[in-house]
XYZ file of C-alpha atoms in Angstrom:
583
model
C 42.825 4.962 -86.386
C 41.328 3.789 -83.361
C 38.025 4.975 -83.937
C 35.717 5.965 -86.425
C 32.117 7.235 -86.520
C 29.026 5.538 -87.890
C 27.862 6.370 -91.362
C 24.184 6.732 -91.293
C 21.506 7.182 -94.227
C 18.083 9.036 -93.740
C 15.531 8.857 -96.085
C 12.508 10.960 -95.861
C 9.621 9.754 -97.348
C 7.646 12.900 -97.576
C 10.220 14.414 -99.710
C 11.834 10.998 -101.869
C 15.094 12.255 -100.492
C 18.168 10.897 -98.108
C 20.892 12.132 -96.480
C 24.505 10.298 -95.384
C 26.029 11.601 -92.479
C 28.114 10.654 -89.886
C 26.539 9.461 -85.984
C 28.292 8.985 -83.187
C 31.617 6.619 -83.123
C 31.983 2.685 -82.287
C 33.173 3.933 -79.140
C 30.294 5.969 -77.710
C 27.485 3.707 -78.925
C 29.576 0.221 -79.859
C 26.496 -0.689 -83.040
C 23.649 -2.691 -83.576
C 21.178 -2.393 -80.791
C 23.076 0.402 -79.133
C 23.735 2.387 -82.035
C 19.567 1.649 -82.869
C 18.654 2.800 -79.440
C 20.763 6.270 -79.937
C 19.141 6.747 -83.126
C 16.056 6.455 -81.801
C 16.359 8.475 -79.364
C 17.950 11.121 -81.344
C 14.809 10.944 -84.601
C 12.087 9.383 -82.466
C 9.217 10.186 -80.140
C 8.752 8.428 -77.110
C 5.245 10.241 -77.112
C 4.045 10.092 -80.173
C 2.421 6.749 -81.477
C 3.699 4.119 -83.382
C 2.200 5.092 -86.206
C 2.750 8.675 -86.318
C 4.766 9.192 -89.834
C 7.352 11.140 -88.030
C 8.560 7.726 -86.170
C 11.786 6.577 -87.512
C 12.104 2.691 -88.642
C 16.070 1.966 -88.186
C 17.916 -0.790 -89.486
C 21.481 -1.040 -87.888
C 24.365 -2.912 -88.004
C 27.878 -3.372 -86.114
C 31.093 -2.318 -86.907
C 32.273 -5.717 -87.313
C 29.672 -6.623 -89.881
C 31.064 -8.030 -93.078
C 34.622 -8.791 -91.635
C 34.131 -11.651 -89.232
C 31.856 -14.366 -89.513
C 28.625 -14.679 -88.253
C 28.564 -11.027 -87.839
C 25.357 -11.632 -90.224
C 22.477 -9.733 -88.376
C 20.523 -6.455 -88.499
C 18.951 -4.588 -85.861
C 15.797 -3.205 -86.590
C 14.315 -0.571 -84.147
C 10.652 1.332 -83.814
C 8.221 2.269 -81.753
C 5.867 -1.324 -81.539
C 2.166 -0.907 -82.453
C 1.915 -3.905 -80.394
C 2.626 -2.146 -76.956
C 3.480 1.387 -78.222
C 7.273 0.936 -76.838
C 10.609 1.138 -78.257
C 11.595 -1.997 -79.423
C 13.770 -4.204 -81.275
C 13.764 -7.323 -84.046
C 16.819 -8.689 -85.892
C 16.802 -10.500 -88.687
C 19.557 -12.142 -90.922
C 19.844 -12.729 -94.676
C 21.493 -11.004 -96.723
C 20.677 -7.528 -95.392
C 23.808 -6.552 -93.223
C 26.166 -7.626 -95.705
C 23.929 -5.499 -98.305
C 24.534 -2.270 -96.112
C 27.690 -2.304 -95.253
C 29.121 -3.345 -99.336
C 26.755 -0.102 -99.451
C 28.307 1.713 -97.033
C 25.638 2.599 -94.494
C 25.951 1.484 -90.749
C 22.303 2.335 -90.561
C 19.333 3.054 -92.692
C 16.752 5.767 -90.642
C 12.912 5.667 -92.305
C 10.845 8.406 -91.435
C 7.771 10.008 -93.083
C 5.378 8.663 -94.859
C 4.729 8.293 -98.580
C 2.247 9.584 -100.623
C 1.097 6.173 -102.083
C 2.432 2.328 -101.503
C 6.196 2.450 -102.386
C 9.384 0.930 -102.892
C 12.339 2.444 -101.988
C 15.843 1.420 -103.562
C 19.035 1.958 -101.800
C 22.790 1.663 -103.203
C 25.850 3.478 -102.491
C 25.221 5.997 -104.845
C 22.155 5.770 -105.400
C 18.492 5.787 -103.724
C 14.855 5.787 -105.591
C 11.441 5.746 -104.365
C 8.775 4.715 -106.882
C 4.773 4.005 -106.507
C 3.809 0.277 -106.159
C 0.137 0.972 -105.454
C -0.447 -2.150 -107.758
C 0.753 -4.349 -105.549
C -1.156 -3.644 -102.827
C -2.213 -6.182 -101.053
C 0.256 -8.752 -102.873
C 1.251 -11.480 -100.483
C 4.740 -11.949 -99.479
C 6.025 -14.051 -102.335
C 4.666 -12.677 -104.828
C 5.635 -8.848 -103.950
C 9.162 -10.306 -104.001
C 9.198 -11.930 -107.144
C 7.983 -8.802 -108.416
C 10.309 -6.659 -106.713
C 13.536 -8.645 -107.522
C 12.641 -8.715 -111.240
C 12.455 -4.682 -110.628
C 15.444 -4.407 -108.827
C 18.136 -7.824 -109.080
C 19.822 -8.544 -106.202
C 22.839 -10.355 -107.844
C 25.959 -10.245 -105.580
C 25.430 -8.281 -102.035
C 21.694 -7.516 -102.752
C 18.739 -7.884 -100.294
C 14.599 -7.095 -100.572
C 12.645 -6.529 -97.931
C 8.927 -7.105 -98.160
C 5.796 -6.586 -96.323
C 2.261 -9.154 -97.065
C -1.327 -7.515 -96.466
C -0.477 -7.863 -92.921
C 1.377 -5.208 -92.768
C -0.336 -2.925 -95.007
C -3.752 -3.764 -92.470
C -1.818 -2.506 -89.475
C -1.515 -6.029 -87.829
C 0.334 -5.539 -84.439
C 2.242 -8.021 -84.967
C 3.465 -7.710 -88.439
C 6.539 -9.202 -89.818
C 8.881 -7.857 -92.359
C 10.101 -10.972 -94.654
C 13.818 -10.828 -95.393
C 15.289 -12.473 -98.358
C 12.289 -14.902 -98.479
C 13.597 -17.490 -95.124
C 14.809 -14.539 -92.790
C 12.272 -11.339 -90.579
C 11.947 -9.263 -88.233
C 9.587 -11.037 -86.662
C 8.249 -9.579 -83.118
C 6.327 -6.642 -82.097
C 4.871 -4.797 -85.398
C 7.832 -3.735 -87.237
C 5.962 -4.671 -90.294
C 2.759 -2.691 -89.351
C 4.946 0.307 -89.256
C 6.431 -0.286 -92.779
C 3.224 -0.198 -93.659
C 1.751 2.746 -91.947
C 4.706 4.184 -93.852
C 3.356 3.286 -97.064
C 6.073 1.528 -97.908
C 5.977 -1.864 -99.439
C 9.651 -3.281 -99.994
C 13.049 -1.595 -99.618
C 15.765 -3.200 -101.762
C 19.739 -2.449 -100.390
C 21.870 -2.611 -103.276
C 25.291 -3.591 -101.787
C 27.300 -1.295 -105.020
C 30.876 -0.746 -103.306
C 33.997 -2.584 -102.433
C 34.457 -2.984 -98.845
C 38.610 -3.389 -98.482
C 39.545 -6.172 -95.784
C 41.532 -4.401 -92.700
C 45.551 -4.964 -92.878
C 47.439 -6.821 -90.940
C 48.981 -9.827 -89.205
C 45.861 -9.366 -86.245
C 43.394 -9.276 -88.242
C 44.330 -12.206 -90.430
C 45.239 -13.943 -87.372
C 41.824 -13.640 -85.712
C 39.539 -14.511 -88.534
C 41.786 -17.770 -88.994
C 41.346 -19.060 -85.366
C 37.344 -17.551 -85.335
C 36.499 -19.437 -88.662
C 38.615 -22.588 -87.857
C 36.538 -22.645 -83.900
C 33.258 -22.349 -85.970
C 33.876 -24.827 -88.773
C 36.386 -27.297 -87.333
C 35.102 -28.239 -83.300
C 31.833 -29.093 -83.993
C 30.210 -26.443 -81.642
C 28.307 -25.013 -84.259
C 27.252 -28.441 -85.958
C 23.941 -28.988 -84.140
C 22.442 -26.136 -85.532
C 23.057 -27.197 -89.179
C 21.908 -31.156 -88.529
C 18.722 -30.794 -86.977
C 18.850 -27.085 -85.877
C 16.666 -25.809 -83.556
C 14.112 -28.307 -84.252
C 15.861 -30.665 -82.545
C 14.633 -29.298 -79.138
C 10.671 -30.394 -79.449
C 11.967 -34.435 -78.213
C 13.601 -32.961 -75.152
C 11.488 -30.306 -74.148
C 8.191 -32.726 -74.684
C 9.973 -35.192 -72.298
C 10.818 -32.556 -69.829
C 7.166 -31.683 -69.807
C 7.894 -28.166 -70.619
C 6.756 -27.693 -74.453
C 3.640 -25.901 -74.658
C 0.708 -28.044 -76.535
C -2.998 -27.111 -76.985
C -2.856 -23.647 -76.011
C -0.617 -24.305 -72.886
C -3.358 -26.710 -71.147
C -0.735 -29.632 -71.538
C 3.632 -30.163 -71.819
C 3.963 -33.168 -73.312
C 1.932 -35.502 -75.269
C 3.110 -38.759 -76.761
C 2.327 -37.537 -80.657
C 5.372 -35.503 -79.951
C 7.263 -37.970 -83.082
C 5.412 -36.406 -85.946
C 6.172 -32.838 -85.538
C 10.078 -33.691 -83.802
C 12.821 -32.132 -85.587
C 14.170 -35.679 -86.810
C 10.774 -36.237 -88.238
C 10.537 -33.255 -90.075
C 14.262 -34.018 -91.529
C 13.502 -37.489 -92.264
C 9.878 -36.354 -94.187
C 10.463 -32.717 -95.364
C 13.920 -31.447 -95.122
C 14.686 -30.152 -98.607
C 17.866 -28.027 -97.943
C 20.139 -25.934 -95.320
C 20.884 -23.000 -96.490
C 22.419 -19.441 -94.679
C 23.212 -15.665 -94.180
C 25.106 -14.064 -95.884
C 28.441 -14.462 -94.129
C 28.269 -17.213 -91.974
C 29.224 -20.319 -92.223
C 27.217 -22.469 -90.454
C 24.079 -22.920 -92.364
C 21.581 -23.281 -89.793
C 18.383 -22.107 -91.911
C 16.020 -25.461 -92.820
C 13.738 -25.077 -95.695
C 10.986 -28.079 -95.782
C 9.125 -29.040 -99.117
C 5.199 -28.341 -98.620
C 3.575 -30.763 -101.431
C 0.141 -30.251 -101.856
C -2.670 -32.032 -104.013
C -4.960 -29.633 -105.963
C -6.551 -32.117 -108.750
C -7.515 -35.654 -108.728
C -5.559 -36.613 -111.539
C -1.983 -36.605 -108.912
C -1.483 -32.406 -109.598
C 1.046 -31.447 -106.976
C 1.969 -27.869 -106.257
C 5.061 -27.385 -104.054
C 6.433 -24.813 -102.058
C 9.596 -23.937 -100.028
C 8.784 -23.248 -96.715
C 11.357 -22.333 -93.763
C 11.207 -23.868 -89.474
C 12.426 -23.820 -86.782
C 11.622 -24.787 -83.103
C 9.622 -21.734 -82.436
C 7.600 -21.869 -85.439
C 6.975 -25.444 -85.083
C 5.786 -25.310 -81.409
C 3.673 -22.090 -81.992
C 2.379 -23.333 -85.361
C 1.970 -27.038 -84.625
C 1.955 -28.048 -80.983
C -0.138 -25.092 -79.369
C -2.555 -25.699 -82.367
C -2.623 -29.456 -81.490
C -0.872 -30.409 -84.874
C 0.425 -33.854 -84.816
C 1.859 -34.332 -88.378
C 4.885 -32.743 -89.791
C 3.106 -31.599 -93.092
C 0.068 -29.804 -91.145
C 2.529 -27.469 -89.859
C 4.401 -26.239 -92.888
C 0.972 -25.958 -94.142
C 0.396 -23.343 -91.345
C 3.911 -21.375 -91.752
C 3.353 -21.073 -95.005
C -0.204 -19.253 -94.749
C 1.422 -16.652 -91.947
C 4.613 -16.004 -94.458
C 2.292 -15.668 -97.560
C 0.549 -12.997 -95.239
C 3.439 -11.120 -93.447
C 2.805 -12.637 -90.126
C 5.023 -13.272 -87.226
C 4.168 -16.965 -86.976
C 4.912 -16.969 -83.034
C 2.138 -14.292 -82.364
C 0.032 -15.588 -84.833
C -0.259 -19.286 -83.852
C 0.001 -18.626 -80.189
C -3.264 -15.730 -80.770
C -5.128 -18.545 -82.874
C -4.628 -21.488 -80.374
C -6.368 -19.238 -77.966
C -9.392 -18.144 -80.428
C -9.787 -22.208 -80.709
C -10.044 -22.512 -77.453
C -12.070 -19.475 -76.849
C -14.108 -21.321 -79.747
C -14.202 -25.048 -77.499
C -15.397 -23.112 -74.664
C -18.264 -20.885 -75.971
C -16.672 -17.535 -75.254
C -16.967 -17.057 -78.735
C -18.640 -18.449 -81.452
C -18.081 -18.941 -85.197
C -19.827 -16.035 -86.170
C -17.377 -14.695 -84.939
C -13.986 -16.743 -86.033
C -16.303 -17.269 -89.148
C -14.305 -20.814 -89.642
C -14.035 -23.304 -87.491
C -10.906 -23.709 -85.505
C -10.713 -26.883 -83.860
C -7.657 -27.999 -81.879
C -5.595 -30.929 -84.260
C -6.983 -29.802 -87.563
C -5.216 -27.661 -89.894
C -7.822 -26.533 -92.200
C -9.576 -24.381 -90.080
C -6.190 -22.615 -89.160
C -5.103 -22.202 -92.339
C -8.005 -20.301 -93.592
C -8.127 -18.036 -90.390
C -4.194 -16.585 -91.257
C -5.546 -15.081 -94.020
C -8.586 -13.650 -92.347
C -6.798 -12.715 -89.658
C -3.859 -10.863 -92.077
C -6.617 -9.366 -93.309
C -8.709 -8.545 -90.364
C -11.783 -8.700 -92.083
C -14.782 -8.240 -89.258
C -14.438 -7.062 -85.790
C -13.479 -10.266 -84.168
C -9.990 -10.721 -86.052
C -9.784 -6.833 -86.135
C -9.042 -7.016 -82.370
C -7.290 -10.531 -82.202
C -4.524 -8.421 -84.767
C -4.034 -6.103 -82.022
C -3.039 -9.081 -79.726
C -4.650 -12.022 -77.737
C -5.184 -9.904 -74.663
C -6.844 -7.137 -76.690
C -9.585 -10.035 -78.193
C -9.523 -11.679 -74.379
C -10.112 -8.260 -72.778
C -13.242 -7.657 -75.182
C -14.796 -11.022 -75.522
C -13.712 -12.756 -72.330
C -10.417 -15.532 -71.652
C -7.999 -13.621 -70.470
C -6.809 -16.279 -68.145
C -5.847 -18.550 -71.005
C -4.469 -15.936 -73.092
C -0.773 -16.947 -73.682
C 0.661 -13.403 -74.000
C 4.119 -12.617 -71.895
C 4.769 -9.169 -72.850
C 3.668 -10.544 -76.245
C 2.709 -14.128 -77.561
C 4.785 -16.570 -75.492
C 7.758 -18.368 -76.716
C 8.513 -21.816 -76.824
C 8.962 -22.567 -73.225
C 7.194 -23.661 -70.164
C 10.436 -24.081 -68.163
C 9.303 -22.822 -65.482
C 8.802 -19.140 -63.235
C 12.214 -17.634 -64.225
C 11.455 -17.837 -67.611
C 7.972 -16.606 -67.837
C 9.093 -13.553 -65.683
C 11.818 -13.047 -68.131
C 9.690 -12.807 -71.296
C 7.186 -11.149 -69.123
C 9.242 -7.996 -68.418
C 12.031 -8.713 -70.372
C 12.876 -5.771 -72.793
C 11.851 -6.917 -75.913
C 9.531 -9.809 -74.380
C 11.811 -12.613 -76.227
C 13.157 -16.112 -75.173
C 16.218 -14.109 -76.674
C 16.348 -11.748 -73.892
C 18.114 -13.766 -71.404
C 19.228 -17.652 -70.942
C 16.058 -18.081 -68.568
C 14.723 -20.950 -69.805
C 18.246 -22.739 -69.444
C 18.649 -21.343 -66.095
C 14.839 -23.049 -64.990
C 16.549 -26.344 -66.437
C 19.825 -26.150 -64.630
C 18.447 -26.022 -61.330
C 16.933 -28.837 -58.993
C 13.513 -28.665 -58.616
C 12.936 -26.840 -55.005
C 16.090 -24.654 -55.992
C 14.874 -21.211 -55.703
C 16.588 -17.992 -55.182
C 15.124 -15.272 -56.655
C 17.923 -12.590 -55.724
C 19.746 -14.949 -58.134
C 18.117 -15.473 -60.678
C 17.346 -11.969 -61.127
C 21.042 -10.992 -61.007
C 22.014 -14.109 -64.099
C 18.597 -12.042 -66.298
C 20.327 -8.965 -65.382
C 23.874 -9.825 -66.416
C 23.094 -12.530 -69.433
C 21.057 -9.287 -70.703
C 24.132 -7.185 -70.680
C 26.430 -10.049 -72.543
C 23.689 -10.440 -75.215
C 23.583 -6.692 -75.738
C 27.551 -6.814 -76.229
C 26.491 -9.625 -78.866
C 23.416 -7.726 -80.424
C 25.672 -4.366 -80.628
C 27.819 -5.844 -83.110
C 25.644 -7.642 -84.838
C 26.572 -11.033 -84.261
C 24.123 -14.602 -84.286
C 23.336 -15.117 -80.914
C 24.069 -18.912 -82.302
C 27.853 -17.702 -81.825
C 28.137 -16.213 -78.071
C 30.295 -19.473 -77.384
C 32.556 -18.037 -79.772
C 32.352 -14.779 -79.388
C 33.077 -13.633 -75.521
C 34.527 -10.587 -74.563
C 37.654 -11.431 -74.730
C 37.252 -12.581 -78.236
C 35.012 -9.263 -79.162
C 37.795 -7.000 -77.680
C 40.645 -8.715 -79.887
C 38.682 -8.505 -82.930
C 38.188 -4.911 -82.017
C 41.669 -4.486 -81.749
C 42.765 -6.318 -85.078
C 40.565 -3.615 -87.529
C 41.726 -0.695 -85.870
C 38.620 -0.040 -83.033
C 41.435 -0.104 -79.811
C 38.990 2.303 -77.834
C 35.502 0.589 -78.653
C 37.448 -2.424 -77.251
C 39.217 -0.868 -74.130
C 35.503 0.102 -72.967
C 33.648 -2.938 -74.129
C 32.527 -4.015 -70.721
C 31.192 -0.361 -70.007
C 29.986 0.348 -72.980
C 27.592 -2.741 -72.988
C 26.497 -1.907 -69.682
C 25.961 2.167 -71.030
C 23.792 0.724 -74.330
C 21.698 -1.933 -72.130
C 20.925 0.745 -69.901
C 19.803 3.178 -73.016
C 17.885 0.256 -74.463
C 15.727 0.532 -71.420
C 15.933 3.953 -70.973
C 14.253 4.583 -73.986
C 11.432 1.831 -73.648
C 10.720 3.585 -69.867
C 10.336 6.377 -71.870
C 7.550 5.034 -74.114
C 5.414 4.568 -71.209
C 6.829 0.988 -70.098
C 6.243 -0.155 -66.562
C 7.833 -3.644 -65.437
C 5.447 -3.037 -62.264
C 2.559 -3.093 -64.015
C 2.760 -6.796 -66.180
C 0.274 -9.315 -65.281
C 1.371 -12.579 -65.859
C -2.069 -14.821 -66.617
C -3.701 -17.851 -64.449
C -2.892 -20.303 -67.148
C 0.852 -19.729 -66.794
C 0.616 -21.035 -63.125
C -1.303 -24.096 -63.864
C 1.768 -25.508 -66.156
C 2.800 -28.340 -64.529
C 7.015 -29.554 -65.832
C 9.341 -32.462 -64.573
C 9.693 -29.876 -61.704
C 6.040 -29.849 -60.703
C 3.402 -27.051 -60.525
C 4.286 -23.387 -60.723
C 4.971 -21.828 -56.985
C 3.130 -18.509 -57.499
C 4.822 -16.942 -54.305
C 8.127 -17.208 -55.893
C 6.802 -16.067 -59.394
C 5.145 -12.808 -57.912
C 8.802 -12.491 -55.758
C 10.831 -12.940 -59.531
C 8.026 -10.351 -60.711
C 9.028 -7.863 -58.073
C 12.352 -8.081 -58.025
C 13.279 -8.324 -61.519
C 11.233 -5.051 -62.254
C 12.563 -3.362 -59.228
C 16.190 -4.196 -60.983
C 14.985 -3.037 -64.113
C 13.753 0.542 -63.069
C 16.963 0.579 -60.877
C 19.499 -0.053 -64.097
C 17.365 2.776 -66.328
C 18.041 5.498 -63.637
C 21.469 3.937 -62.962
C 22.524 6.837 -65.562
C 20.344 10.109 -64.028
């Protein structure tokens, strides 16, 4: 064998019925978020909306899934509510390992059911079953609902949507396994237009381990590089969180709604404070190693007599800065107290924080007022913010009605569009600098995942620009991270896995032409990944990047807006040149 095709499972939910066949092979669409993007196109509708029932919801993963580590993600694919474009979220857990012990490369949605459902999947097996009682049933308590219904013992995995999704929120999330979602753009709003409440992947095979020497060499040498250098150790200490000290002294984390990058109460939201204070475990997906996911214990007085309640509650650098620092939140506890109000409601905590730190400000400056936010949001105090998650999960009057559709929707009807964070979506974590807001910008799935940019702003000198260059590293560091995403592999790992390394683990389970046309076949699914989002009606000419992005000041200075509008012109000129590359 040198080859084999994908095994795919589609599951109609007009009709309660599904249907294995075989896709394309490894070799003509390599997985993941090339295999998603070739689904799509082959069961979507670039013209249809988002919401139209026919629009498939795809969760895929790579053909190395389950037999390397780290190879612990899942692709999910739609057309976003948020922008009506194809898009992409991936999400660990225990999901991939779930499909492939069940056999299915990738799981296609598409209809819509007749009431709120839950769908169960095994290997020999699928059910769909009305759940209109738990309608809207936060997060939490869906799932411990739904795992008592269907146990996950062994290679099991739920998948849940809060009343965010059900309400159509743009920017939905779909909670994974409790700690893990697909977080960005809406894929949870389109669960939910689908009527579908959880989907539970019953993992019900034996997956046999490939033969031979190669293979047992490979695995040896890629488990001993991730568990024995020390490369991967960082994100198990402190993890991610251990960026807020550094960026806050480089001037380049966002605080109050972008209108400052540092501030000296950076030490009660760091990542060593929140290990030192809350830190409860590490924990990880299923099949890696590492342990990088931090769970924090939220304690919370609700009697006078010393009654605690406590909950588990997962972060991260981005949720922390969009959840603590761009809210003004200056103690550790505030912000768990924050995360857990968007996860309770099935919210993507980036888009969520980063839309409410505007509506506070919004709120400071008079654009609106609180008959409109209806509580108020002050910048620096949590109780305000914590009430508005759930009235903005459940968009309750006109104000938080358009503010789920997205900052700039609110800004464009009420006024503040200059200080609306939004880069393609809610910004990420970084105010590096103009090569990184033009990446998230235009950047195919708006992400600080897209490309290194915001490592590229910090590598160079300030006065180093050249924007012929650092449009050609977005271009290229795209490609490399689509090689990554097409298997499905942590982007945590893509000092471990290079090409090199990707084409001998090819080689060692039997995939010798996937691997002879790695190169080439990233380059062929990066351009169908924006082929298809062109096709939705994207146009990288067309983003506007707002005034408040080129007020940021950084260690580097103010932004240069001559050589952000250059970036802006030349990275979408590249972008429209790679999707036609194939015609």
């Amino acid at each position: 064998m040198s080859d084999r095709p994908f095994h795919i499972l589609h599951v109609d939910l007009e009709t309660g019925q599904g249907k294995r066949s075989d896709f394309a092979p490894v070799s003509q669409v390599l997985g993941g978020s090339g295999l998603a993007a070739a689904l799509f196109e082959h069961y979507g509708d670039p013209k249809l909306p988002a919401h139209h029932p026919s629009q498939p919801l795809i969760f895929a993963i790579g053909p190395l899934t389950g037999i390397f580590p780290l190879m612990s993600k899942v692709v999910c694919a739609f057309k976003s509510p948020y922008n009506e474009e194809y898009a992409e979220s991936h999400a660990g857990g225990r999901l991939a390992l779930s499909m492939r012990f069940a056999g299915y490369d990738a799981i296609v949605v598409t209809g819509q059911a007749k009431e709120l459902s839950f769908l169960s999947i095994g290997g020999r097996k699928l059910h769909v079953e009305g759940v209109e009682y738990l309608r809207g049933r936060d997060v939490f308590s869906a799932g411990k609902y739904l795992r008592k219904r269907t146990p996950t013992h062994g290679h099991g995995s739920i998948i849940r949507i809060g009343p965010a999704g059900e309400n159509q929120v743009a920017y939905a999330c779909i909670n994974v396994d409790s700690f893990r979602h697909f977080g960005r753009l809406g894929s949870g709003a389109v669960m939910g237009a689908k009527n579908l409440k959880g989907i539970a992947v019953i993992g019900d095979r034996e997956l046999p381990l490939p033969d031979g020497k190669e293979y047992k060499k490979q695995f040896k040498e890629i488990y001993a590089q991730v568990t024995s250098t020390g490369m991967m150790s960082k994100y198990h200490n402190l993890g991610t969180a251990e960026n807020l000290l550094a960026l806050n002294e480089l001037r380049a984390l966002p605080w109050d709604n972008l209108r400052h990058t540092t501030r000296p109460e950076i030490d009660g939201i760091s990542g060593e404070r929140f290990a030192e204070q809350l830190l409860l475990r590490q924990t990880a997906c299923a099949g890696c190693p590492v342990g990088c996911i931090h769970i924090g214990l939220l304690r919370e007085k609700f009697a006078d007599e010393n009654e605690y309640l406590y909950r588990q509650v997962s972060y991260d650098y981005e949720p922390i800065f969009a959840c603590g620092s761009m809210l003004g939140l200056t103690a550790a506890s505030d912000v768990l107290t924050i995360l857990d109000e968007c996860e309770r409601q099935g919210l993507d905590v980036m888009s969520a924080g980063v839309a409410l730190a505007w509506a506070a400000e919004a709120l400071d400056k008079g654009i609106i007022t609180e008959k409109e936010t209806l509580v108020p949001l002050v910048n620096g105090e949590k109780a305000g913010f914590a009430d508005a998650v759930a009235l903005l999960g459940g968009r309750v009057n006109e104000f938080y009605r358009l503010l789920g559709e997205g900052t700039l929707k609110a800004a464009a009807h009420y006024g503040g569009e200059d200080f609306a964070c939004v880069l393609g979506q809610e910004m990420a974590g970084y105010a590096t600098g103009e090569v990184y807001f033009v990446s998230q910008a235009l950047g195919f799935r708006h992400s600080h995942l897209d490309s290194g940019a915001y490592s590229y702003d910090q590598k160079k000198k300030p006065g180093e620009k050249d924007a012929d260059d650092a449009v050609a590293y977005m271009i290229e560091d795209e490609r490399m991270r689509v090689m990554l995403t097409s298997m499905v592999s942590c982007l945590f790992a893509r000092k471990v896995y290079d090409a090199d390394r990707l084409r001998e683990a090819l080689r060692s389970v039997g995939l010798s032409d996937a691997a002879d046309r790695l190169d080439e076949l990233a380059r062929e699914m990066q351009i169908l990944r924006w082929r298809m989002k062109i096709a939705c009606g994207f146009d990288p000419r067309a983003v506007k990047i707002p005034r408040r992005f080129l007020e940021v000041e950084t260690w580097k200075g103010t932004m240069d807006e001559a050589f952000l509008n250059e970036l802006k012109e030349k990275y979408a000129a590249a972008i429209l040149d790679l999707a036609g590359g194939e015609e």
